Structure formats: structure tokens, C-alpha cells
Amino acid sequence: MTENESRPGPASTGGHQPPQHPGYSTPWQAAPNPLFAPAPAPRKKASRVAVLVSATALGAALVGGIGGAAIVGLGSTPSASGTGTSAVANGQPVGNTTSGDVSAVAAKVTPSVVQVNVTTGQGEAVGSGVILTADGRILTNAHVVADAEGDVTITLSNGKQYKASVVGADTKADIAVLQAKDASGLTPASLGDSSKLVTGQQVVAIGSPGGLQNTVTTGIVSALNRKLDELSGGQDRRSPYSRTANENGPSYTAIQTDAPINQGNSGGALVDAQGNVIGINSALYNPASTGSIGIGFAIPINDAKKIVEQIVG
């Protein structure tokens, strides 16, 4: 999955639904925002498949937001429990993740995560982004800004807003770079080393699920090196935000996590116990297409950094 300078908050009671494309041969379908969408219409008997949902909500922010979904056949999901660690930031202890106290991690990282609002021909998309530089370079998902009409709006954790242009995007890697206009004094995120991740270690996800900015969730790395282009069992997959037929969906090797990731978290930060960004939240696995069931995917930050360098030249 994706204006006037409107602030996030309750919107009008209506939402925009993207048009159906009868020429599509693959099973991309709308996934309603679990928090704010009206009750779904009766559905046919569910088949034994699962859904990979880009974690961005389309439609009016906070009202009837929808995201794209791709049917995939995912096998068993290994997981492990972590021992938990205590971290130190700026000489002060960061919460012991074994006890579930991640308040210091959240306090460190939240100022470096923004909400991204995008206007498209079908309505509004809402996602998240990670600040890379003090002058406003921002990392997000390509599907967050797909079909953006003009500039996008970013909102800092303190509510301050900027207009931002799309510098460039790599749709296969699902990475995009934004540049906030006339920005200064922003708080860059501390980027970690995703090559050192181990299954079972504690992580924290921060973003704007359903337009609820500064939302923090926690969990563990439940698996590594998930190849998303293999999850569909060989089916052709399309980006849920593309309006162009025959375009394949993103293809990257992902971090799998049980930290709750929902639509609107796309482009947000997955961080370790020290508050270092080790992944960019991008998708969730959901059989019912109604919200996170504990399997989400993030792009390793080492891979994301390489794509950013290619985009900005």
C-alpha cells in the first residue's frame, strides 16, 4: 500500500474507495481499516489462504481507510523468545525490555518518526516515515507515496507540519525518499546494523496506524530473511497502490516480527532495545484482512540505506 495542510484527526464520515480493475488477474483486494471502517458486507466462505497487507491506509485519514492486499501462501512461522536486555541512551538506562518497559526507547525514537499524508486521485493515504537528516530528508515506503499528486505533508511527533517533495522511489525495494521544504533542526534517527539481528531479540515499532500518530508497539524478531516475492507461491503480484496493470509487487528479504503493525505503520521505524532503527515497517500477514495477528514484515535498514544512497545519488 497510500492536501491541504490538514492536521491528523477525525475526518469526514466518508472515505474514498479505489476503483476496481476487471483486467487484474491476481487477487489484490481492499483491506478495511480495522479501527474506523464500517461493518463489512457479508463475505463468501473463506478459502484456506492468507493475506499480505501493505501497512498503509488509503481513503480519508481515520475514516474508512483501506489498504491493498495480496493473497499469499505462507507456511509455518518459527518464533523464539528473547532473554531481554537493558540499554543505555545518553548515559541513562533505557527500559528493560524483558519487563515490557520500553518508555525510554519510545521517548528517544518518537521524535524521529513522522506521519506522512498523501493526496491521490482516489483520496488520501496515510503512512509513516523516518527522519534521516536535520534538514528534512525522510525515508518511507514507495507504496506510501505511490500516485501522490503534488507534495505530501509530513507531521512531526510534536504536531509541526511541513510540505515535502518525493525525491525518488524504488518500487521493487519499496523504498522512497522525501525532502521536507524549509526544514531545520529535525531529530535524525539513529540507524543500527540489521546484519546483527537474531531471532528472538526484542524490538519496538513506532508509526501512525490508522492515522494514530506516535503509536508504540513491542514484540520480538520472530524470523529473519523472509523472501516476500516467494510468499505468493509463484503467483504474479501487483502493488496494491499502483494504478498500472501488470506491475509486480515489491520484492525484498524481510525481517519478520510479532510487534503489532497495522495499516498506517508503513514507512515507520522498527527499532532495537537501544533505540536504533533496524528495519522499516512495510507489510503485515493477515488471514482475515482485519488487522495485525502478530506477523509483520520490515525492510532491513542495511538494505534500505543502500537504496537511499542510490536514490539521492
mmCIF file of C-alpha atoms in Angstrom:
data_model
loop_
_atom_site.group_PDB
_atom_site.id
_atom_site.type_symbol
_atom_site.label_atom_id
_atom_site.label_comp_id
_atom_site.label_asym_id
_atom_site.label_seq_id
_atom_site.Cartn_x
_atom_site.Cartn_y
_atom_site.Cartn_z
ATOM 1 C CA MET A 1 0.000 0.000 0.000
ATOM 2 C CA THR A 2 -1.006 5.216 0.438
ATOM 3 C CA GLU A 3 -3.689 18.213 0.523
ATOM 4 C CA ASN A 4 -4.140 20.950 2.076
ATOM 5 C CA GLU A 5 -2.169 21.248 5.291
ATOM 6 C CA SER A 6 -4.706 19.472 7.429
ATOM 7 C CA ARG A 7 -3.715 18.128 10.797
ATOM 8 C CA PRO A 8 -4.292 14.423 11.605
ATOM 9 C CA GLY A 9 -7.505 13.876 13.479
ATOM 10 C CA PRO A 10 -11.131 12.927 12.942
ATOM 11 C CA ALA A 11 -12.087 13.437 9.334
ATOM 12 C CA SER A 12 -15.337 13.454 7.418
ATOM 13 C CA THR A 13 -17.563 10.450 7.715
ATOM 14 C CA GLY A 14 -16.923 9.343 4.179
ATOM 15 C CA GLY A 15 -13.956 7.507 2.671
ATOM 16 C CA HIS A 16 -12.767 7.092 -0.884
ATOM 17 C CA GLN A 17 -12.789 3.631 -2.324
ATOM 18 C CA PRO A 18 -10.337 2.885 -5.160
ATOM 19 C CA PRO A 19 -11.892 1.679 -8.396
ATOM 20 C CA GLN A 20 -11.948 -1.982 -9.241
ATOM 21 C CA HIS A 21 -9.853 -3.149 -12.171
ATOM 22 C CA PRO A 22 -11.522 -6.026 -14.058
ATOM 23 C CA GLY A 23 -8.331 -6.639 -16.010
ATOM 24 C CA TYR A 24 -6.422 -7.747 -12.944
ATOM 25 C CA SER A 25 -5.750 -11.459 -12.816
ATOM 26 C CA THR A 26 -4.257 -11.564 -9.342
ATOM 27 C CA PRO A 27 -6.059 -11.301 -6.027
ATOM 28 C CA TRP A 28 -5.228 -7.799 -4.786
ATOM 29 C CA GLN A 29 -8.202 -6.675 -2.728
ATOM 30 C CA ALA A 30 -9.149 -3.919 -0.341
ATOM 31 C CA ALA A 31 -8.418 -4.403 3.342
ATOM 32 C CA PRO A 32 -10.568 -2.196 5.603
ATOM 33 C CA ASN A 33 -9.063 -0.119 8.392
ATOM 34 C CA PRO A 34 -9.931 -2.239 11.448
ATOM 35 C CA LEU A 35 -10.392 0.772 13.725
ATOM 36 C CA PHE A 36 -12.630 3.051 11.742
ATOM 37 C CA ALA A 37 -14.208 1.242 8.802
ATOM 38 C CA PRO A 38 -17.960 0.484 8.718
ATOM 39 C CA ALA A 39 -19.092 -3.099 9.194
ATOM 40 C CA PRO A 40 -18.065 -5.215 6.199
ATOM 41 C CA ALA A 41 -20.615 -6.668 3.823
ATOM 42 C CA PRO A 42 -21.308 -10.426 4.062
ATOM 43 C CA ARG A 43 -18.498 -12.420 2.557
ATOM 44 C CA LYS A 44 -18.307 -15.723 0.810
ATOM 45 C CA LYS A 45 -16.942 -18.726 2.672
ATOM 46 C CA ALA A 46 -13.285 -18.060 3.341
ATOM 47 C CA SER A 47 -10.763 -20.105 1.420
ATOM 48 C CA ARG A 48 -7.666 -21.523 3.077
ATOM 49 C CA VAL A 49 -5.348 -18.705 2.107
ATOM 50 C CA ALA A 50 -3.665 -15.842 3.872
ATOM 51 C CA VAL A 51 -3.234 -12.178 3.082
ATOM 52 C CA LEU A 52 -0.167 -9.977 2.907
ATOM 53 C CA VAL A 53 -1.281 -6.410 3.553
ATOM 54 C CA SER A 54 0.785 -3.311 2.976
ATOM 55 C CA ALA A 55 0.683 -1.434 6.229
ATOM 56 C CA THR A 56 -0.720 1.863 4.900
ATOM 57 C CA ALA A 57 -4.353 3.059 4.970
ATOM 58 C CA LEU A 58 -5.967 4.615 1.869
ATOM 59 C CA GLY A 59 -9.058 6.803 1.977
ATOM 60 C CA ALA A 60 -9.847 9.625 4.389
ATOM 61 C CA ALA A 61 -7.492 9.515 7.363
ATOM 62 C CA LEU A 62 -9.133 7.869 10.378
ATOM 63 C CA VAL A 63 -12.357 7.179 8.450
ATOM 64 C CA GLY A 64 -12.915 4.113 6.316
ATOM 65 C CA GLY A 65 -9.259 3.886 5.365
ATOM 66 C CA ILE A 66 -8.389 0.934 3.149
ATOM 67 C CA GLY A 67 -5.201 -0.728 2.048
ATOM 68 C CA GLY A 68 -4.253 -3.179 -0.655
ATOM 69 C CA ALA A 69 -3.855 -6.878 -0.029
ATOM 70 C CA ALA A 70 -2.184 -9.733 -1.846
ATOM 71 C CA ILE A 71 -3.128 -13.342 -1.292
ATOM 72 C CA VAL A 72 -0.129 -15.460 -0.436
ATOM 73 C CA GLY A 73 0.509 -18.980 0.794
ATOM 74 C CA LEU A 74 2.743 -18.640 3.822
ATOM 75 C CA GLY A 75 3.927 -21.744 5.623
ATOM 76 C CA SER A 76 4.648 -22.255 9.302
ATOM 77 C CA THR A 77 6.200 -19.368 11.189
ATOM 78 C CA PRO A 78 9.053 -20.169 13.571
ATOM 79 C CA SER A 79 9.443 -17.948 16.579
ATOM 80 C CA ALA A 80 11.595 -17.743 19.651
ATOM 81 C CA SER A 81 11.547 -15.965 22.963
ATOM 82 C CA GLY A 82 14.233 -13.466 23.859
ATOM 83 C CA THR A 83 16.099 -13.074 27.109
ATOM 84 C CA GLY A 84 15.587 -9.312 27.158
ATOM 85 C CA THR A 85 18.194 -6.612 27.530
ATOM 86 C CA SER A 86 18.718 -3.304 29.240
ATOM 87 C CA ALA A 87 20.001 -0.461 27.069
ATOM 88 C CA VAL A 88 21.674 2.870 27.759
ATOM 89 C CA ALA A 89 20.988 6.090 25.819
ATOM 90 C CA ASN A 90 22.823 9.335 26.561
ATOM 91 C CA GLY A 91 24.183 7.820 29.765
ATOM 92 C CA GLN A 92 20.729 6.944 31.062
ATOM 93 C CA PRO A 93 19.248 3.438 31.276
ATOM 94 C CA VAL A 94 16.746 2.586 28.589
ATOM 95 C CA GLY A 95 13.845 0.418 29.733
ATOM 96 C CA ASN A 96 14.397 -3.267 30.408
ATOM 97 C CA THR A 97 12.618 -4.935 27.510
ATOM 98 C CA THR A 98 12.098 -8.154 29.461
ATOM 99 C CA SER A 99 9.768 -6.331 31.844
ATOM 100 C CA GLY A 100 7.996 -4.654 28.932
ATOM 101 C CA ASP A 101 9.126 -1.124 29.860
ATOM 102 C CA VAL A 102 10.066 0.499 26.573
ATOM 103 C CA SER A 103 9.169 4.061 27.548
ATOM 104 C CA ALA A 104 12.755 5.356 27.249
ATOM 105 C CA VAL A 105 13.168 3.719 23.832
ATOM 106 C CA ALA A 106 9.914 5.339 22.693
ATOM 107 C CA ALA A 107 10.978 8.715 24.069
ATOM 108 C CA LYS A 108 14.251 8.524 22.152
ATOM 109 C CA VAL A 109 12.826 7.377 18.797
ATOM 110 C CA THR A 110 9.392 9.012 18.531
ATOM 111 C CA PRO A 111 10.792 12.477 17.622
ATOM 112 C CA SER A 112 12.496 10.837 14.622
ATOM 113 C CA VAL A 113 9.301 9.282 13.214
ATOM 114 C CA VAL A 114 6.815 11.329 11.187
ATOM 115 C CA GLN A 115 3.320 10.836 9.824
ATOM 116 C CA VAL A 116 3.050 11.090 6.029
ATOM 117 C CA ASN A 117 -0.222 12.222 4.434
ATOM 118 C CA VAL A 118 -0.586 11.834 0.679
ATOM 119 C CA THR A 119 -3.320 13.039 -1.663
ATOM 120 C CA THR A 120 -4.040 10.741 -4.632
ATOM 121 C CA GLY A 121 -6.703 10.646 -7.303
ATOM 122 C CA GLN A 122 -8.608 8.145 -5.154
ATOM 123 C CA GLY A 123 -8.434 10.048 -1.864
ATOM 124 C CA GLU A 124 -5.931 10.294 0.958
ATOM 125 C CA ALA A 125 -3.237 7.833 2.025
ATOM 126 C CA VAL A 126 -1.588 7.887 5.429
ATOM 127 C CA GLY A 127 1.714 6.289 6.360
ATOM 128 C CA SER A 128 4.854 6.919 8.373
ATOM 129 C CA GLY A 129 8.452 7.930 7.780
ATOM 130 C CA VAL A 130 11.862 8.045 9.475
ATOM 131 C CA ILE A 131 13.922 11.252 9.645
ATOM 132 C CA LEU A 132 17.418 10.810 8.225
ATOM 133 C CA THR A 133 18.809 14.359 8.412
ATOM 134 C CA ALA A 134 18.182 17.516 10.425
ATOM 135 C CA ASP A 135 17.220 19.401 7.244
ATOM 136 C CA GLY A 136 14.352 17.044 6.474
ATOM 137 C CA ARG A 137 15.435 14.049 4.416
ATOM 138 C CA ILE A 138 12.937 11.308 5.220
ATOM 139 C CA LEU A 139 12.844 7.582 4.499
ATOM 140 C CA THR A 140 9.499 5.881 3.848
ATOM 141 C CA ASN A 141 7.941 3.126 1.721
ATOM 142 C CA ALA A 142 7.436 3.605 -2.009
ATOM 143 C CA HIS A 143 3.842 2.415 -1.688
ATOM 144 C CA VAL A 144 3.108 5.193 0.823
ATOM 145 C CA VAL A 145 3.714 7.884 -1.814
ATOM 146 C CA ALA A 146 2.534 5.945 -4.867
ATOM 147 C CA ASP A 147 0.294 8.096 -7.097
ATOM 148 C CA ALA A 148 0.926 11.179 -4.957
ATOM 149 C CA GLU A 149 -0.474 14.326 -6.534
ATOM 150 C CA GLY A 150 1.967 17.113 -5.775
ATOM 151 C CA ASP A 151 3.722 17.497 -2.456
ATOM 152 C CA VAL A 152 2.980 15.333 0.565
ATOM 153 C CA THR A 153 2.545 16.570 4.138
ATOM 154 C CA ILE A 154 4.706 15.327 6.984
ATOM 155 C CA THR A 155 3.800 15.846 10.623
ATOM 156 C CA LEU A 156 6.422 15.685 13.356
ATOM 157 C CA SER A 157 5.722 13.997 16.677
ATOM 158 C CA ASN A 158 5.140 17.450 18.212
ATOM 159 C CA GLY A 159 2.494 18.312 15.612
ATOM 160 C CA LYS A 160 4.572 20.657 13.434
ATOM 161 C CA GLN A 161 3.936 20.166 9.715
ATOM 162 C CA TYR A 162 5.996 20.572 6.552
ATOM 163 C CA LYS A 163 5.340 20.114 2.876
ATOM 164 C CA ALA A 164 7.698 17.576 1.325
ATOM 165 C CA SER A 165 8.592 16.549 -2.194
ATOM 166 C CA VAL A 166 9.257 12.993 -3.351
ATOM 167 C CA VAL A 167 12.959 12.838 -4.226
ATOM 168 C CA GLY A 168 12.681 9.356 -5.716
ATOM 169 C CA ALA A 169 11.420 5.825 -5.148
ATOM 170 C CA ASP A 170 12.353 2.203 -5.832
ATOM 171 C CA THR A 171 9.099 0.265 -6.128
ATOM 172 C CA LYS A 172 10.735 -3.170 -6.128
ATOM 173 C CA ALA A 173 12.594 -2.443 -2.903
ATOM 174 C CA ASP A 174 9.558 -0.462 -1.617
ATOM 175 C CA ILE A 175 11.749 2.447 -0.541
ATOM 176 C CA ALA A 176 11.182 6.163 -1.161
ATOM 177 C CA VAL A 177 12.967 9.336 -0.072
ATOM 178 C CA LEU A 178 11.191 12.602 0.782
ATOM 179 C CA GLN A 179 12.617 16.074 1.331
ATOM 180 C CA ALA A 180 10.806 18.423 3.701
ATOM 181 C CA LYS A 181 10.806 22.026 2.499
ATOM 182 C CA ASP A 182 12.461 24.749 4.581
ATOM 183 C CA ALA A 183 13.066 22.287 7.413
ATOM 184 C CA SER A 184 15.803 22.569 10.017
ATOM 185 C CA GLY A 185 16.528 21.264 13.480
ATOM 186 C CA LEU A 186 14.754 17.927 12.953
ATOM 187 C CA THR A 187 15.856 14.908 15.002
ATOM 188 C CA PRO A 188 17.565 12.270 12.815
ATOM 189 C CA ALA A 189 17.061 8.654 13.781
ATOM 190 C CA SER A 190 19.969 6.535 14.950
ATOM 191 C CA LEU A 191 20.401 3.769 12.364
ATOM 192 C CA GLY A 192 21.511 0.350 13.557
ATOM 193 C CA ASP A 193 23.010 -2.719 11.879
ATOM 194 C CA SER A 194 20.371 -5.194 10.702
ATOM 195 C CA SER A 195 23.041 -7.811 9.914
ATOM 196 C CA LYS A 196 23.462 -8.362 13.652
ATOM 197 C CA LEU A 197 19.814 -9.213 14.317
ATOM 198 C CA VAL A 198 18.975 -12.570 15.872
ATOM 199 C CA THR A 199 15.659 -14.363 16.101
ATOM 200 C CA GLY A 200 14.023 -13.734 19.448
ATOM 201 C CA GLN A 201 15.506 -10.340 20.239
ATOM 202 C CA GLN A 202 13.189 -7.585 21.441
ATOM 203 C CA VAL A 203 12.046 -4.845 19.061
ATOM 204 C CA VAL A 204 9.721 -1.827 19.119
ATOM 205 C CA ALA A 205 7.582 -0.499 16.231
ATOM 206 C CA ILE A 206 6.653 3.187 16.001
ATOM 207 C CA GLY A 207 4.336 4.842 13.473
ATOM 208 C CA SER A 208 0.817 6.046 12.666
ATOM 209 C CA PRO A 209 -1.516 3.030 12.340
ATOM 210 C CA GLY A 210 -4.913 4.280 11.156
ATOM 211 C CA GLY A 211 -3.591 7.825 11.443
ATOM 212 C CA LEU A 212 -2.973 7.423 15.195
ATOM 213 C CA GLN A 213 0.389 9.164 15.329
ATOM 214 C CA ASN A 214 3.103 8.287 17.869
ATOM 215 C CA THR A 215 1.772 4.762 18.398
ATOM 216 C CA VAL A 216 4.301 2.396 20.002
ATOM 217 C CA THR A 217 4.083 -1.409 19.964
ATOM 218 C CA THR A 218 6.571 -4.031 21.054
ATOM 219 C CA GLY A 219 7.493 -7.637 20.295
ATOM 220 C CA ILE A 220 10.374 -9.755 19.070
ATOM 221 C CA VAL A 221 12.099 -10.661 15.829
ATOM 222 C CA SER A 222 10.190 -13.848 15.036
ATOM 223 C CA ALA A 223 12.150 -14.780 11.895
ATOM 224 C CA LEU A 224 14.775 -13.413 9.532
ATOM 225 C CA ASN A 225 15.366 -13.464 5.761
ATOM 226 C CA ARG A 226 11.743 -13.845 4.655
ATOM 227 C CA LYS A 227 11.650 -13.525 0.844
ATOM 228 C CA LEU A 228 8.364 -11.768 0.174
ATOM 229 C CA ASP A 229 8.423 -12.450 -3.557
ATOM 230 C CA GLU A 230 8.253 -16.179 -2.755
ATOM 231 C CA LEU A 231 5.284 -15.969 -0.382
ATOM 232 C CA SER A 232 2.703 -15.886 -3.170
ATOM 233 C CA GLY A 233 3.582 -19.374 -4.334
ATOM 234 C CA GLY A 234 4.643 -18.172 -7.763
ATOM 235 C CA GLN A 235 1.584 -16.010 -8.420
ATOM 236 C CA ASP A 236 2.089 -12.690 -10.161
ATOM 237 C CA ARG A 237 1.706 -9.949 -7.540
ATOM 238 C CA ARG A 238 0.815 -6.301 -8.075
ATOM 239 C CA SER A 239 1.381 -3.303 -5.901
ATOM 240 C CA PRO A 240 -1.898 -2.523 -4.140
ATOM 241 C CA TYR A 241 -1.272 1.186 -4.704
ATOM 242 C CA SER A 242 -0.377 1.059 -8.368
ATOM 243 C CA ARG A 243 -2.953 2.040 -10.964
ATOM 244 C CA THR A 244 -0.878 0.435 -13.708
ATOM 245 C CA ALA A 245 -1.723 -3.092 -14.792
ATOM 246 C CA ASN A 246 0.947 -5.787 -14.930
ATOM 247 C CA GLU A 247 3.194 -4.172 -12.342
ATOM 248 C CA ASN A 248 4.646 -6.665 -9.909
ATOM 249 C CA GLY A 249 4.639 -6.003 -6.179
ATOM 250 C CA PRO A 250 7.670 -5.240 -4.018
ATOM 251 C CA SER A 251 10.397 -7.855 -3.736
ATOM 252 C CA TYR A 252 12.777 -7.856 -0.783
ATOM 253 C CA THR A 253 14.077 -10.037 2.020
ATOM 254 C CA ALA A 254 12.307 -9.020 5.221
ATOM 255 C CA ILE A 255 12.592 -9.110 8.976
ATOM 256 C CA GLN A 256 9.561 -10.878 10.443
ATOM 257 C CA THR A 257 8.224 -9.552 13.747
ATOM 258 C CA ASP A 258 5.284 -10.066 16.089
ATOM 259 C CA ALA A 259 5.326 -6.390 17.155
ATOM 260 C CA PRO A 260 1.818 -5.278 16.059
ATOM 261 C CA ILE A 261 1.996 -3.499 12.686
ATOM 262 C CA ASN A 262 -1.180 -2.148 11.122
ATOM 263 C CA GLN A 263 -2.182 -0.063 8.127
ATOM 264 C CA GLY A 264 -0.511 3.326 8.527
ATOM 265 C CA ASN A 265 2.667 1.885 10.073
ATOM 266 C CA SER A 266 4.220 1.651 6.604
ATOM 267 C CA GLY A 267 7.491 3.527 6.462
ATOM 268 C CA GLY A 268 7.770 3.727 10.242
ATOM 269 C CA ALA A 269 10.599 2.519 12.441
ATOM 270 C CA LEU A 270 11.338 -0.935 13.813
ATOM 271 C CA VAL A 271 13.992 -0.374 16.496
ATOM 272 C CA ASP A 272 16.123 -2.444 18.843
ATOM 273 C CA ALA A 273 16.402 -2.112 22.633
ATOM 274 C CA GLN A 274 18.970 0.670 22.222
ATOM 275 C CA GLY A 275 16.598 2.749 20.094
ATOM 276 C CA ASN A 276 18.460 2.133 16.834
ATOM 277 C CA VAL A 277 16.359 1.736 13.687
ATOM 278 C CA ILE A 278 16.967 -1.767 12.356
ATOM 279 C CA GLY A 279 14.024 -2.003 9.950
ATOM 280 C CA ILE A 280 11.347 -0.059 8.043
ATOM 281 C CA ASN A 281 7.876 -1.469 8.729
ATOM 282 C CA SER A 282 6.222 -2.343 5.441
ATOM 283 C CA ALA A 283 3.652 -5.150 5.497
ATOM 284 C CA LEU A 284 1.586 -7.476 7.647
ATOM 285 C CA TYR A 285 0.349 -11.045 7.272
ATOM 286 C CA ASN A 286 -3.347 -11.383 7.953
ATOM 287 C CA PRO A 287 -5.727 -14.239 7.086
ATOM 288 C CA ALA A 288 -8.834 -12.241 7.976
ATOM 289 C CA SER A 289 -7.681 -8.930 6.460
ATOM 290 C CA THR A 290 -8.857 -7.026 9.543
ATOM 291 C CA GLY A 291 -5.677 -6.144 11.417
ATOM 292 C CA SER A 292 -2.425 -7.485 12.748
ATOM 293 C CA ILE A 293 -2.356 -11.066 14.024
ATOM 294 C CA GLY A 294 1.257 -10.947 15.099
ATOM 295 C CA ILE A 295 3.153 -11.406 11.831
ATOM 296 C CA GLY A 296 4.571 -8.269 10.292
ATOM 297 C CA PHE A 297 7.444 -7.561 7.930
ATOM 298 C CA ALA A 298 10.098 -4.856 7.849
ATOM 299 C CA ILE A 299 12.788 -3.982 5.332
ATOM 300 C CA PRO A 300 16.249 -4.418 6.935
ATOM 301 C CA ILE A 301 17.800 -0.993 7.486
ATOM 302 C CA ASN A 302 21.088 -2.044 5.836
ATOM 303 C CA ASP A 303 19.175 -2.737 2.620
ATOM 304 C CA ALA A 304 17.169 0.467 2.952
ATOM 305 C CA LYS A 305 20.337 2.568 3.356
ATOM 306 C CA LYS A 306 21.762 1.201 0.096
ATOM 307 C CA ILE A 307 18.582 2.086 -1.791
ATOM 308 C CA VAL A 308 18.533 5.586 -0.263
ATOM 309 C CA GLU A 309 22.098 6.162 -1.469
ATOM 310 C CA GLN A 310 21.090 5.105 -4.983
ATOM 311 C CA ILE A 311 18.046 7.398 -4.970
ATOM 312 C CA VAL A 312 19.800 10.525 -3.728
ATOM 313 C CA GLY A 313 22.879 9.860 -5.879
#
